[in-house]
Coordinates of C-alpha atoms in Angstrom, one line a residue:
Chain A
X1 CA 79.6 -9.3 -74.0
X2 CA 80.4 -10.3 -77.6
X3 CA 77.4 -9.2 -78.8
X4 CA 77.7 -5.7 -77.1
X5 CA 81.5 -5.5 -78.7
X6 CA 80.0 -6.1 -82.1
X7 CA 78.2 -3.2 -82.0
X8 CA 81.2 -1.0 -81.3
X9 CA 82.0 0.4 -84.2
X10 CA 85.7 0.3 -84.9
X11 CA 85.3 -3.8 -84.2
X12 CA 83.0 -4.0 -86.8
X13 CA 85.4 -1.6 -89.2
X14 CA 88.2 -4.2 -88.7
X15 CA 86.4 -7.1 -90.1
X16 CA 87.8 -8.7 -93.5
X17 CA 85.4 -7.8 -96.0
X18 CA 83.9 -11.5 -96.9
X19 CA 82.5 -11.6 -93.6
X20 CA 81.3 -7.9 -93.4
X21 CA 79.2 -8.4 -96.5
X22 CA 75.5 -8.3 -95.6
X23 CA 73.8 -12.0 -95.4
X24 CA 76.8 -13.5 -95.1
X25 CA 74.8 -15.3 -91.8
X26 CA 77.8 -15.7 -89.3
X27 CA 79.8 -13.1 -87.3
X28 CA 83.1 -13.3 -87.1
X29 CA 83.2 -13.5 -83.3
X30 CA 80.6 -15.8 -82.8
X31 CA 82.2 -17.7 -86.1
X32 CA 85.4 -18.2 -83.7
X33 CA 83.3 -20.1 -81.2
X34 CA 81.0 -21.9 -83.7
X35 CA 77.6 -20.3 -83.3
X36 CA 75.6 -19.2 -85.9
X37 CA 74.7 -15.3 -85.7
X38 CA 70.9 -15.0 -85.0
X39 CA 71.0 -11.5 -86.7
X40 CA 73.0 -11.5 -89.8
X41 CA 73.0 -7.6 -90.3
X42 CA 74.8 -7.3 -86.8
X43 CA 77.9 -7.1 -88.7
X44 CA 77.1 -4.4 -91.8
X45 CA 75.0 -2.2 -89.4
X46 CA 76.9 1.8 -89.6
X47 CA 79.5 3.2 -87.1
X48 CA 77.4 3.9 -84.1
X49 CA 76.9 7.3 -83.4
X50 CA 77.0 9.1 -79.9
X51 CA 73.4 9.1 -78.8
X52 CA 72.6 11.8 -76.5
X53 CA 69.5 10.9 -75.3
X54 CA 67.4 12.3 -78.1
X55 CA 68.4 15.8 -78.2
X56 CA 70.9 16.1 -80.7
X57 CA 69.1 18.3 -83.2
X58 CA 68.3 20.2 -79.8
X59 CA 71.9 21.1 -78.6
X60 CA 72.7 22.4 -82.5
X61 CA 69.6 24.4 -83.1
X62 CA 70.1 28.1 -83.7
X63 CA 67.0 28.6 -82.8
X64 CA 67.2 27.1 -79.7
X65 CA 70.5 28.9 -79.1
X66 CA 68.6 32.3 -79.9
X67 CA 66.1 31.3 -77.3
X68 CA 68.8 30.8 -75.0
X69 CA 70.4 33.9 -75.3
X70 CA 67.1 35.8 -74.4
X71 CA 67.1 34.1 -71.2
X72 CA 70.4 34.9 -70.3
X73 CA 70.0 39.0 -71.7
X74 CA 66.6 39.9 -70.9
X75 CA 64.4 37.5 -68.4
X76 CA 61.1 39.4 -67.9
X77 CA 60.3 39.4 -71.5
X78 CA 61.4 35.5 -71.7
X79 CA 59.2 35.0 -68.7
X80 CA 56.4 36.8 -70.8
X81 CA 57.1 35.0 -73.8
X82 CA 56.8 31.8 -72.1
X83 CA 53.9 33.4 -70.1
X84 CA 52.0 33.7 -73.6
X85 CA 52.5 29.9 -74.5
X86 CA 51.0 29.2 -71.3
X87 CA 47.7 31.5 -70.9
X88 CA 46.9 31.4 -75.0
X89 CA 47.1 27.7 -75.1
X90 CA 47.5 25.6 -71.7
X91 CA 44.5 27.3 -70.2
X92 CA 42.5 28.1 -72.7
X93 CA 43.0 24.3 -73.6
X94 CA 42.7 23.7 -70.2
X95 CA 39.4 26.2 -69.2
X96 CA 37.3 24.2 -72.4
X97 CA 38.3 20.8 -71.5
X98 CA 38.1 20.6 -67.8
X99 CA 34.3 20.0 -66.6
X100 CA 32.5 22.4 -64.7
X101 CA 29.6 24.2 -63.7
X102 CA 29.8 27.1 -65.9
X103 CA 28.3 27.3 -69.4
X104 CA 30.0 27.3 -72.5
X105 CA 30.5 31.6 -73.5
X106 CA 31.5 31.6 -69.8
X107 CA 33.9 28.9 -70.1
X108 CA 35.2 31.1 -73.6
X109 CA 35.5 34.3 -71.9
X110 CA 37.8 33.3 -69.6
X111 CA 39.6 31.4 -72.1
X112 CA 39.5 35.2 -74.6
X113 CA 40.3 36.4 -70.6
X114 CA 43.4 34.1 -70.3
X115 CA 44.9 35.0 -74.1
X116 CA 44.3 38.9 -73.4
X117 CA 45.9 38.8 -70.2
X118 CA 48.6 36.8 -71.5
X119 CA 49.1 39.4 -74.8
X120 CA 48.9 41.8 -72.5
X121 CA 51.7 41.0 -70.0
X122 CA 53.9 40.5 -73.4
X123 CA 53.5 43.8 -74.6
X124 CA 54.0 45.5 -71.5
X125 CA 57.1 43.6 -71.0
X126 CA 58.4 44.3 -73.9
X127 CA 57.5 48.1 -74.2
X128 CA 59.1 48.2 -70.2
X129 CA 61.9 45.6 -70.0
X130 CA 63.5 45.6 -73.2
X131 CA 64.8 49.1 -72.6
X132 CA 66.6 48.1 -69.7
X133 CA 68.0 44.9 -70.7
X134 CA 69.5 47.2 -73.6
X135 CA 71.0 49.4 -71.4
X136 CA 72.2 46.5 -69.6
X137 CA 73.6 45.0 -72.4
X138 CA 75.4 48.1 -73.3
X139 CA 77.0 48.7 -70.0
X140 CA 78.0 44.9 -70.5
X141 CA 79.7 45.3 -73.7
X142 CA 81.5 49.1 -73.0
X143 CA 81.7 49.0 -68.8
X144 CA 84.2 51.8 -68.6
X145 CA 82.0 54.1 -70.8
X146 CA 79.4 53.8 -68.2
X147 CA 80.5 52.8 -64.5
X148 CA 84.3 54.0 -65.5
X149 CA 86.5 53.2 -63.2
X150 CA 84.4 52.5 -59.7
X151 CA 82.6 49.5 -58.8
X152 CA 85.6 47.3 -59.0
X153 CA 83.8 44.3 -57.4
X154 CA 82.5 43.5 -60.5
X155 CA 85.0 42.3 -62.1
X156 CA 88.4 43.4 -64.7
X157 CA 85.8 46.1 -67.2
X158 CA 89.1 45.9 -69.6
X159 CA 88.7 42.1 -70.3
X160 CA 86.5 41.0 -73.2
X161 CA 84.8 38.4 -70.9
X162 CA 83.5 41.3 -68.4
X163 CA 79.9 40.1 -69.3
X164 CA 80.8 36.5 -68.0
X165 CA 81.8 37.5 -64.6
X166 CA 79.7 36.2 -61.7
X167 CA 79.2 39.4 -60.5
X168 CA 78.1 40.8 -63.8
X169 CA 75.6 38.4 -64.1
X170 CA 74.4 38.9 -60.6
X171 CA 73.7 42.7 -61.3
X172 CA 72.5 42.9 -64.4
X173 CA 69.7 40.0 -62.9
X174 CA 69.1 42.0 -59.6
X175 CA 68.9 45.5 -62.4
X176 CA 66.1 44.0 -64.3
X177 CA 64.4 41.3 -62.1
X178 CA 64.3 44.0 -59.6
X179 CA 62.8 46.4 -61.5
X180 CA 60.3 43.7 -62.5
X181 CA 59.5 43.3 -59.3
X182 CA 58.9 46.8 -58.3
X183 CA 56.8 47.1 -61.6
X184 CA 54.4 43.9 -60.9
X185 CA 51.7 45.2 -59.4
X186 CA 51.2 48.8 -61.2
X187 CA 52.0 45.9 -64.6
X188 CA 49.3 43.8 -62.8
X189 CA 47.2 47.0 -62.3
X190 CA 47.1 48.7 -66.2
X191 CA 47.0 44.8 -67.5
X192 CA 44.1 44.5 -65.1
X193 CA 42.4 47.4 -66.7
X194 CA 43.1 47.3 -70.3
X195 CA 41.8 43.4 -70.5
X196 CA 38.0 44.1 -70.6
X197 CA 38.4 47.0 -73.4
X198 CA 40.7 44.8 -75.3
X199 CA 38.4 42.4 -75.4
X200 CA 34.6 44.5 -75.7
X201 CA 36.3 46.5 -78.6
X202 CA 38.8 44.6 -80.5
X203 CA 37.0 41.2 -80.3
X204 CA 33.6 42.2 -79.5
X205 CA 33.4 40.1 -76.5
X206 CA 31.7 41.3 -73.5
X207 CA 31.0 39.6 -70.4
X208 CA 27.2 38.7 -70.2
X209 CA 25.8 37.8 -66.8
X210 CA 25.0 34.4 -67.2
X211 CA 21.1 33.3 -67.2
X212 CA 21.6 30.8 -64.8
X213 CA 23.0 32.9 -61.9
X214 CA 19.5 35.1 -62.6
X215 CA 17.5 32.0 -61.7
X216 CA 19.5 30.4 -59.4
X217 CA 19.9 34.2 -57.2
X218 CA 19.0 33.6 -53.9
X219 CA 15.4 34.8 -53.2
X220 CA 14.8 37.0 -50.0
X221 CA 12.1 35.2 -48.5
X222 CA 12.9 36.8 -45.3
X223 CA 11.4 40.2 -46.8
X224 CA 8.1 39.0 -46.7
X225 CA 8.3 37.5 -43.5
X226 CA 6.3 40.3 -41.5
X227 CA 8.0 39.3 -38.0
X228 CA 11.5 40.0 -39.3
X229 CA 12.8 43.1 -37.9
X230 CA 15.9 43.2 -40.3
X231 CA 14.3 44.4 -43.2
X232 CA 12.2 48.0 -43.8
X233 CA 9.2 46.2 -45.2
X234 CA 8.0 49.8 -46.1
X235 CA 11.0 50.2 -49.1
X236 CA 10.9 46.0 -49.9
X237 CA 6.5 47.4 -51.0
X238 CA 7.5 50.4 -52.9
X239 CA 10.3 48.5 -55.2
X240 CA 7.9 45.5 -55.3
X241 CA 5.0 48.2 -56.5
X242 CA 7.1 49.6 -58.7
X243 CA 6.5 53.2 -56.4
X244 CA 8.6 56.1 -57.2
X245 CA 11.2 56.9 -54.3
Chain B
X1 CA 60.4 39.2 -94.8
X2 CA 61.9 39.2 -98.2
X3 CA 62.2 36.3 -100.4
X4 CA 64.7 36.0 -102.9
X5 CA 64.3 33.5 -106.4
X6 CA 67.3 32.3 -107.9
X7 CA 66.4 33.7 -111.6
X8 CA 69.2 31.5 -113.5
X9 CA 66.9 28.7 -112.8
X10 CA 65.5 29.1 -115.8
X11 CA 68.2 29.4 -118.1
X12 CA 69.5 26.6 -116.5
X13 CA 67.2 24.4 -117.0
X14 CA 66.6 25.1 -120.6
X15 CA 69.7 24.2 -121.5
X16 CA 70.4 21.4 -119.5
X17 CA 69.6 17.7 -120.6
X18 CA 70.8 16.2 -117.3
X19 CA 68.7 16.5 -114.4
X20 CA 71.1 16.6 -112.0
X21 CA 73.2 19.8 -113.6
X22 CA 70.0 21.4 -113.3
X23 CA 70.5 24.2 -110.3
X24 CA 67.2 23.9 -108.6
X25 CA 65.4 27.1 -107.0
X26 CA 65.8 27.6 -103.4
X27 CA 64.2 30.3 -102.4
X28 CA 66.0 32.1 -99.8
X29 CA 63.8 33.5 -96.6
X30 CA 65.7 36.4 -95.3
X31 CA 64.6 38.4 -92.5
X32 CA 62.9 35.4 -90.3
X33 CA 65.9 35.9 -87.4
X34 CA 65.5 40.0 -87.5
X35 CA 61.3 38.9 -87.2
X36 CA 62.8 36.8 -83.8
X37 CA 64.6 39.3 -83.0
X38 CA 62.0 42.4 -83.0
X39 CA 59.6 39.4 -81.3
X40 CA 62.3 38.7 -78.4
X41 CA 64.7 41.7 -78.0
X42 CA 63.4 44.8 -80.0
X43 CA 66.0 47.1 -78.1
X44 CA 69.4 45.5 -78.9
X45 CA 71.8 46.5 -81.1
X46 CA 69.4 49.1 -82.7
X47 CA 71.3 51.8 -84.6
X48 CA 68.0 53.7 -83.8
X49 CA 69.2 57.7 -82.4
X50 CA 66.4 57.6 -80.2
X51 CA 66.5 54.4 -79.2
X52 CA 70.3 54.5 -78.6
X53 CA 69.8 57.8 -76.8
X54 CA 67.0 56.2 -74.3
X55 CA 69.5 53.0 -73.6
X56 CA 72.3 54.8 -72.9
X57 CA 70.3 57.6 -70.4
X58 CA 69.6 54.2 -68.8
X59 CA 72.6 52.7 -68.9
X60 CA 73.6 55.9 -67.0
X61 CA 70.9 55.9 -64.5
X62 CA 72.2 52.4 -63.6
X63 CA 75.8 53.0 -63.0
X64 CA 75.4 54.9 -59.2
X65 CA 73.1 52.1 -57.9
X66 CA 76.1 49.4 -59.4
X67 CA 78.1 51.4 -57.8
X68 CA 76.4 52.0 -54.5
X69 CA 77.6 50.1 -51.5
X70 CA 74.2 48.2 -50.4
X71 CA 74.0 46.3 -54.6
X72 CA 78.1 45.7 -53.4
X73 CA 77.7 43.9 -50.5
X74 CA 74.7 41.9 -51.7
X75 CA 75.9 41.1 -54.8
X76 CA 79.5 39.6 -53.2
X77 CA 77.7 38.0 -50.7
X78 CA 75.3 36.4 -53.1
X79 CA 77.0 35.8 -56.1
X80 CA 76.5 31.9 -55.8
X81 CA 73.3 31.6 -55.0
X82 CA 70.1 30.9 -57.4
X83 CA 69.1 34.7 -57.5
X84 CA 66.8 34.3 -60.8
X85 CA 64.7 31.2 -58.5
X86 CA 64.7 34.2 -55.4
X87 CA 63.4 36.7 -57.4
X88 CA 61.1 34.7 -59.5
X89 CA 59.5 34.3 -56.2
X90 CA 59.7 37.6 -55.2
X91 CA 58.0 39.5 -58.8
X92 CA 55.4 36.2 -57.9
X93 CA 54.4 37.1 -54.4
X94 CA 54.1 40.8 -55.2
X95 CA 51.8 40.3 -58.0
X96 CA 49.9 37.4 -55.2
X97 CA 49.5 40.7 -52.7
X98 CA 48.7 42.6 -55.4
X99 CA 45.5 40.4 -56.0
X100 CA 44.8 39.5 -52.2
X101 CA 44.1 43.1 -51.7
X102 CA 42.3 43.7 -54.8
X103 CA 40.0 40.5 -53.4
X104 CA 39.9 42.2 -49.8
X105 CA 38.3 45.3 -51.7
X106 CA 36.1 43.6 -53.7
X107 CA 32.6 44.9 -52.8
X108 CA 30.7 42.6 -54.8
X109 CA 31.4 39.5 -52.3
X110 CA 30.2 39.3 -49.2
X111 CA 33.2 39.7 -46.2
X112 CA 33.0 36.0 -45.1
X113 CA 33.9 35.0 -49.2
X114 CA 36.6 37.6 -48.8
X115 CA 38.3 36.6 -46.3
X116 CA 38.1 32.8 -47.2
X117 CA 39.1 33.8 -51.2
X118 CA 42.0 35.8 -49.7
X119 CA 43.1 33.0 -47.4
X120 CA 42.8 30.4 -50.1
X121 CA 45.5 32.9 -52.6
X122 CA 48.1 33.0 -49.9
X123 CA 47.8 29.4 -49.2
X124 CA 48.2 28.9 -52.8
X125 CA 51.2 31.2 -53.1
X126 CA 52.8 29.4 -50.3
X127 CA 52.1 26.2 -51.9
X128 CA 53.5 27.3 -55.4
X129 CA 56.2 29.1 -54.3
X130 CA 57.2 25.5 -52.2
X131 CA 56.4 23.5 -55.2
X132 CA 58.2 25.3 -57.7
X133 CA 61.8 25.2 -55.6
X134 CA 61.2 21.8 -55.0
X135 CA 60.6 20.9 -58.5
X136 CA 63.8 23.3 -59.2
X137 CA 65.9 21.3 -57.2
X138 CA 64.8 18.0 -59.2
X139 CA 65.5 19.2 -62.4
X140 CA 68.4 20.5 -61.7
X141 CA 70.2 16.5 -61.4
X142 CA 69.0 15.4 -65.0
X143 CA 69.6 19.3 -66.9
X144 CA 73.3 20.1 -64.6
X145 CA 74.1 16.3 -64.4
X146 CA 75.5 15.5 -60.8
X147 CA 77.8 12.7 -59.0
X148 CA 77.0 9.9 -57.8
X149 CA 77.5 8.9 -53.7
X150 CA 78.6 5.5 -53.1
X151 CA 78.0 4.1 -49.9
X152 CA 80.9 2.0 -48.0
X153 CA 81.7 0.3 -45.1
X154 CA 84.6 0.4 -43.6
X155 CA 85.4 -1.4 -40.2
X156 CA 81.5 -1.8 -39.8
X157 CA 80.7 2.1 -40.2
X158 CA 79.0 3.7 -43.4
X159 CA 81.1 6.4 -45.4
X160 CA 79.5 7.7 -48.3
X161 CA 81.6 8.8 -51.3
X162 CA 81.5 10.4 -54.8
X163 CA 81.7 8.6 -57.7
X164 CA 81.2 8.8 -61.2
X165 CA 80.1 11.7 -62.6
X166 CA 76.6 11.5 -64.7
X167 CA 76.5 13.9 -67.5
X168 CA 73.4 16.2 -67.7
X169 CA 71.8 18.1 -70.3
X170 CA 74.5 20.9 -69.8
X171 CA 77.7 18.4 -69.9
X172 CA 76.1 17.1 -73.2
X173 CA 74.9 20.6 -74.7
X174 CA 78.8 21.6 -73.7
X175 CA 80.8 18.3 -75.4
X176 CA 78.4 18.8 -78.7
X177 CA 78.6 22.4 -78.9
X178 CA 82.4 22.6 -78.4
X179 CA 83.1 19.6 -80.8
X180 CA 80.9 21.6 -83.5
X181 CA 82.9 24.7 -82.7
X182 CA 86.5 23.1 -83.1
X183 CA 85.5 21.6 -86.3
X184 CA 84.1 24.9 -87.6
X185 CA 87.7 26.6 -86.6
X186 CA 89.4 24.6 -89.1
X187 CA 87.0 26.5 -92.0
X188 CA 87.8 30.2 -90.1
X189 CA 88.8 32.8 -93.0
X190 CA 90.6 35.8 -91.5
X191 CA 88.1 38.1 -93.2
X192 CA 85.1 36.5 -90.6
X193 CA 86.8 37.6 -88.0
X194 CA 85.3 40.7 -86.2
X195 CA 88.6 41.8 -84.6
X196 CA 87.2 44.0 -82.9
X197 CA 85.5 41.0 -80.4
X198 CA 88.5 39.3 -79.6
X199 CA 90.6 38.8 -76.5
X200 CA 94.1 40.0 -77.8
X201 CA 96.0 41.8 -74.9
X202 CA 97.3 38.3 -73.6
X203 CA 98.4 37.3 -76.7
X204 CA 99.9 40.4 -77.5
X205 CA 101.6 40.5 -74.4
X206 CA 103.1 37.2 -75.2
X207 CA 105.1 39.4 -78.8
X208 CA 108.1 41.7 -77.5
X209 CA 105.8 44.9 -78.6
X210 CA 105.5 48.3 -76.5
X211 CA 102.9 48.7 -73.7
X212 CA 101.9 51.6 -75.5
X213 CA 101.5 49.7 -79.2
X214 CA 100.2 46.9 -77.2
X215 CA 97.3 49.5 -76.0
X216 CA 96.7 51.1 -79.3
X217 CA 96.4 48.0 -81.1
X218 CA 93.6 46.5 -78.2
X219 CA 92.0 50.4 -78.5
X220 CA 91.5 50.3 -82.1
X221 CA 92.1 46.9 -83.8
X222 CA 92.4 46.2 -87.3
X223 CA 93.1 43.3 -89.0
X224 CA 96.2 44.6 -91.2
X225 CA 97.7 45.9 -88.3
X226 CA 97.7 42.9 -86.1
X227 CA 99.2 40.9 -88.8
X228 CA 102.0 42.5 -88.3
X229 CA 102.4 41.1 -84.9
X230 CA 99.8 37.9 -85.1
X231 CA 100.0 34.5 -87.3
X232 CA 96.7 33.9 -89.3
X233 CA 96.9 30.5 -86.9
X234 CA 97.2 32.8 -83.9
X235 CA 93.8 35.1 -84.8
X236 CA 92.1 32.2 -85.7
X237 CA 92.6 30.7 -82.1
X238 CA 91.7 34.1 -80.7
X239 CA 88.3 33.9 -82.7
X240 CA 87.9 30.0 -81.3
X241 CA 88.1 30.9 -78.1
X242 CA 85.5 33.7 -78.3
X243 CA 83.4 31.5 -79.7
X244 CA 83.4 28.5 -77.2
X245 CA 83.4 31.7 -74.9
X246 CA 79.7 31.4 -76.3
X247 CA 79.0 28.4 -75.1
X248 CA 78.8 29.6 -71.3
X249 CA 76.3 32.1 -72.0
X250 CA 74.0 29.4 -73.5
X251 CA 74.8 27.2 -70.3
X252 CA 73.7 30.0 -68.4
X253 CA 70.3 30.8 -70.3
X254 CA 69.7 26.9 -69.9
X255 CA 69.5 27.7 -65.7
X256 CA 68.1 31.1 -66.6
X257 CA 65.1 29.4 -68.7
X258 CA 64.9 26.2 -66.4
X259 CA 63.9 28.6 -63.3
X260 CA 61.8 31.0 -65.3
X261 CA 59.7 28.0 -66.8
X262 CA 59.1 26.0 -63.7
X263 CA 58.1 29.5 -61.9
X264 CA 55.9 30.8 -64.7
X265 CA 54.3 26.8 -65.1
X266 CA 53.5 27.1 -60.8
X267 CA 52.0 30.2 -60.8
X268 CA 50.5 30.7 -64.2
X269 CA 49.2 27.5 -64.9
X270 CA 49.4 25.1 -62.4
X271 CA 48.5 26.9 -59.4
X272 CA 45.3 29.2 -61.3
X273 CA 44.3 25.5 -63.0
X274 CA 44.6 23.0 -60.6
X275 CA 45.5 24.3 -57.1
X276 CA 43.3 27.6 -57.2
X277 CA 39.8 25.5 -58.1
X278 CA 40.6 22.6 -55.3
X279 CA 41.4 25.2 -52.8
X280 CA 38.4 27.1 -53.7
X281 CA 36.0 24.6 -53.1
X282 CA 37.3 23.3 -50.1
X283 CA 37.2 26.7 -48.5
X284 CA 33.3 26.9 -49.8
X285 CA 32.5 23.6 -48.0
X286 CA 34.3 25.0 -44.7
X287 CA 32.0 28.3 -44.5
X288 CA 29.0 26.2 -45.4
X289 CA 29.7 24.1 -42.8
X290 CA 30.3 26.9 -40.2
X291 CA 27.1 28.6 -41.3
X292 CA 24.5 28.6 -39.4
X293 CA 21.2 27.5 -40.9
X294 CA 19.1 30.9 -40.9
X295 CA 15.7 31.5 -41.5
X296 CA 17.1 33.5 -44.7
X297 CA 17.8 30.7 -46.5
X298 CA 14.3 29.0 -46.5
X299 CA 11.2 30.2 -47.6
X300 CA 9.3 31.6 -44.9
X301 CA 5.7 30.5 -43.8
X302 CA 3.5 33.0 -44.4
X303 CA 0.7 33.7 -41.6
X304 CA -2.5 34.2 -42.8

């Protein structure tokens, strides 16, 4: 208990000076009952400062603040942003490290698969949803430009703090998470398609068929098995002779 | 990005015995926000004609579905609910479809793989889309901060009551936030102030002024004109308040960006990594099981 009052820091701020002087070896409330501080610097150590919990910088940063912002104005580009982090370093981190049974350029594929995909998504996010959070934005900051005088439910369009409103917020969410949902799978569709190009013709990649699923293909044995009535033995000859169709 | 030298640092220093006199060079980085900014939100605040002109046809096309009655209803009815988590999981299970049929269509597997690879993605789904509001709902006690239920008895029976409140990340980002914003108030010049940004009508309503000054002055505010009617103290509150007004829009990008991340972890990492691969190779061992062993698979005796 006296310890833990020590440490408070306008106790320590009202000791006389002699005692708050470092090495002096005794605090002044354990002094008053005779014991001998273990830790002589208890007394000189600073005001304590508000901890909380490690994230100080954290709640300050403009950065951070920036990064907040974007959530609240546009979400399906901060989805993509975040999207990016995850498919150009998780899982490619991921795809390399875990074991498995595919080979190495396989393994790097998907991991050039993962980042394209990821790039992908971002661009097309941002080429598709930024518009719309702008316009959102805009009918935000100037409501009676743009709805005028109807949809009242949303709250008073002459106040300042229009943008705060629940109902605001609701909207403008339903506007372009909506639309992001009508958009996935056409999005899915073009990101789909523009993946292998991206990556045959800006990074030269191209997906080999791997050697081992050559050797390892399972052999028909059954078309040489006369007494099977499943296979035209007649065409399984002429493609094993090499005979013209 | 342009960087700037401060080009007295040489003239300074030659002429300057003491070391600490010396003004060193900082060079100032300009331009890394607008680099953010093109990076996160291209479209805002442009003074770009044509991008202007294509947000504001949008902003137009918006306006009759806010105003329709169906986004009314929905939206008062719904207003308190968690509608980024509901349609975080409704962009998720499109795209899932989406890729369920595109497996279904897949010639180059065999129907029985299909099916199975087809099963396995909407068990997946279902298990992500589970997972993540689960995981939601346990992140939300440590970021919103939430009360704690004591647990009583009285005359033998158990009443369970709230007690103290434990802060959060929000309660925390709130106290520091408004504590640096008060102190920064006291620094406020009138020339910062973007008049044009602040909530006046109150205050103005407070002055004996005409409802029709009162109007002209929220239309079009200038600062020389208001200081006719408003203290330098009294627009300096005004521009406080707008700025803790801030402070609610970060809150609500913390939830925003707490859903988004723990959807977009699920089902772009967590469920494609880990859950995908398991649920992938138990559906292989289940159809090898329920094959039959056919003559196919071995080599065949030849007669002679």
């Amino acid at each position: 208990m006296i310890n833990s009052l020590s440490k408070d820091s306008h106790i320590t701020h009202s000791l006389p000076s002699a005692t708050n002087r470092k090495g002096s070896g005794v605090c002044l409330k354990k002094r008053e009952i005779g014991v001998p501080a273990k830790n002589s610097n208890m007394i000189t150590r600073k005001p304590a400062e508000i901890s909380f919990g490690g994230f100080s910088g954290l709640y300050k940063s403009k950065g951070f603040k920036a990064f907040l912002e974007t959530a609240t104005d546009n979400q399906p580009v901060f989805s993509a942003i975040f999207a990016v982090l995850l498919t150009c370093i998780l899982r490619p981190a991921a795809i390399m490290g875990l074991p498995g049974k595919k080979n190495k350029d396989d393994k790097k594929y998907a991991a050039a698969h993962s980042m394209a995909s990821g790039v992908m998504g971002y661009i097309l996010s941002l080429i598709i949803f930024s518009p719309l959070a702008a316009a959102m934005k805009k009918i935000g900051k100037n409501p009676q430009k743009y709805i005028g005088d109807t949809a009242e439910y949303l709250g008073d369009k002459a106040s300042k703090s229009f943008q705060g409103t629940k109902e605001f917020k609701m909207a403008s969410s339903i506007m372009k998470m909506g639309t992001e949902a009508i958009l996935a799978a056409p999005r899915a569709i073009v990101t789909v398609a523009l993946i292998p190009p991206i990556l045959k013709y800006i990074f030269g990649w191209e997906k080999k068929s791997s050697s081992k699923e050559k050797i390892s293909a399972p052999q028909n044995y059954a078309a040489i098995n006369f007494k099977s009535k499943k296979y035209n033995h007649k065409k399984v000859f002429q493609n094993f002779m090499g005979v013209n169709k | 990005m342009k960087i700037t030298f401060n080009n007295n640092y040489i003239s300074s220093t030659k002429y300057s015995s003491n070391k600490n006199l010396r003004s060193k060079s900082k060079p100032n980085f300009t331009g890394g926000n607008s680099f953010l900014k093109v990076l996160f939100d291209p479209f805002s605040d442009s003074n770009n004609k044509a991008v202007n002109w294509l947000t504001d046809k949008i902003a137009k096309g918006y306006a009759p579905i806010l105003r329709s009655k169906p986004v009314e209803k929905f939206v008062t009815k719904y207003k308190n609910t968690n509608i980024t988590a509901h349609l975080s999981a409704v962009i998720a299970s499109t795209i899932t479809l989406f890729y369920i049929k595109k497996t279904l269509e897949n010639d180059k597997l065999d129907s029985k793989k299909r099916t199975t690879l087809a099963i396995n993605q909407a068990l997946v789904a279902i298990v992500s889309l589970l997972g993540s509001y689960k995981l939601e709902k346990i992140v939300a006690k440590p970021i919103d901060g939430y009360d704690e239920i004591i647990t009583k008895k009285v005359d033998g029976k158990k009443i369970k009551e709230k007690g103290k409140h434990i802060e959060g990340f929000v309660d925390k980002f709130r106290k520091v936030n408004t504590e640096e914003i008060n102190a920064e108030a006291k620094n406020i010049k009138l020339e910062d102030i973007d008049v044009k940004k602040l909530e006046l009508e109150e205050l103005l309503r407070s002055k004996k002024i005409d409802d029709s000054q009162i109007e002209s002055l929220i239309k079009n505010p200038v600062l020389e004109t208001l200081k006719k009617h408003l203290s330098a103290e009294e627009l300096i509150e005004a521009e406080r308040i707008k700025r803790l007004g801030k402070i609610d829009k970060w809150v609500d990008g913390i939830r925003v960006a707490k859903t988004l991340i723990i959807f977009g972890f699920i089902f772009r990492f967590f469920a494609p990594v880990v859950v995908t691969p398991i649920a992938n190779a138990i559906g292989n061992k289940l159809n090898a099981k329920k094959e039959p062993k056919t003559v196919e698979q071995k080599p065949a005796e030849i007669k002679k």
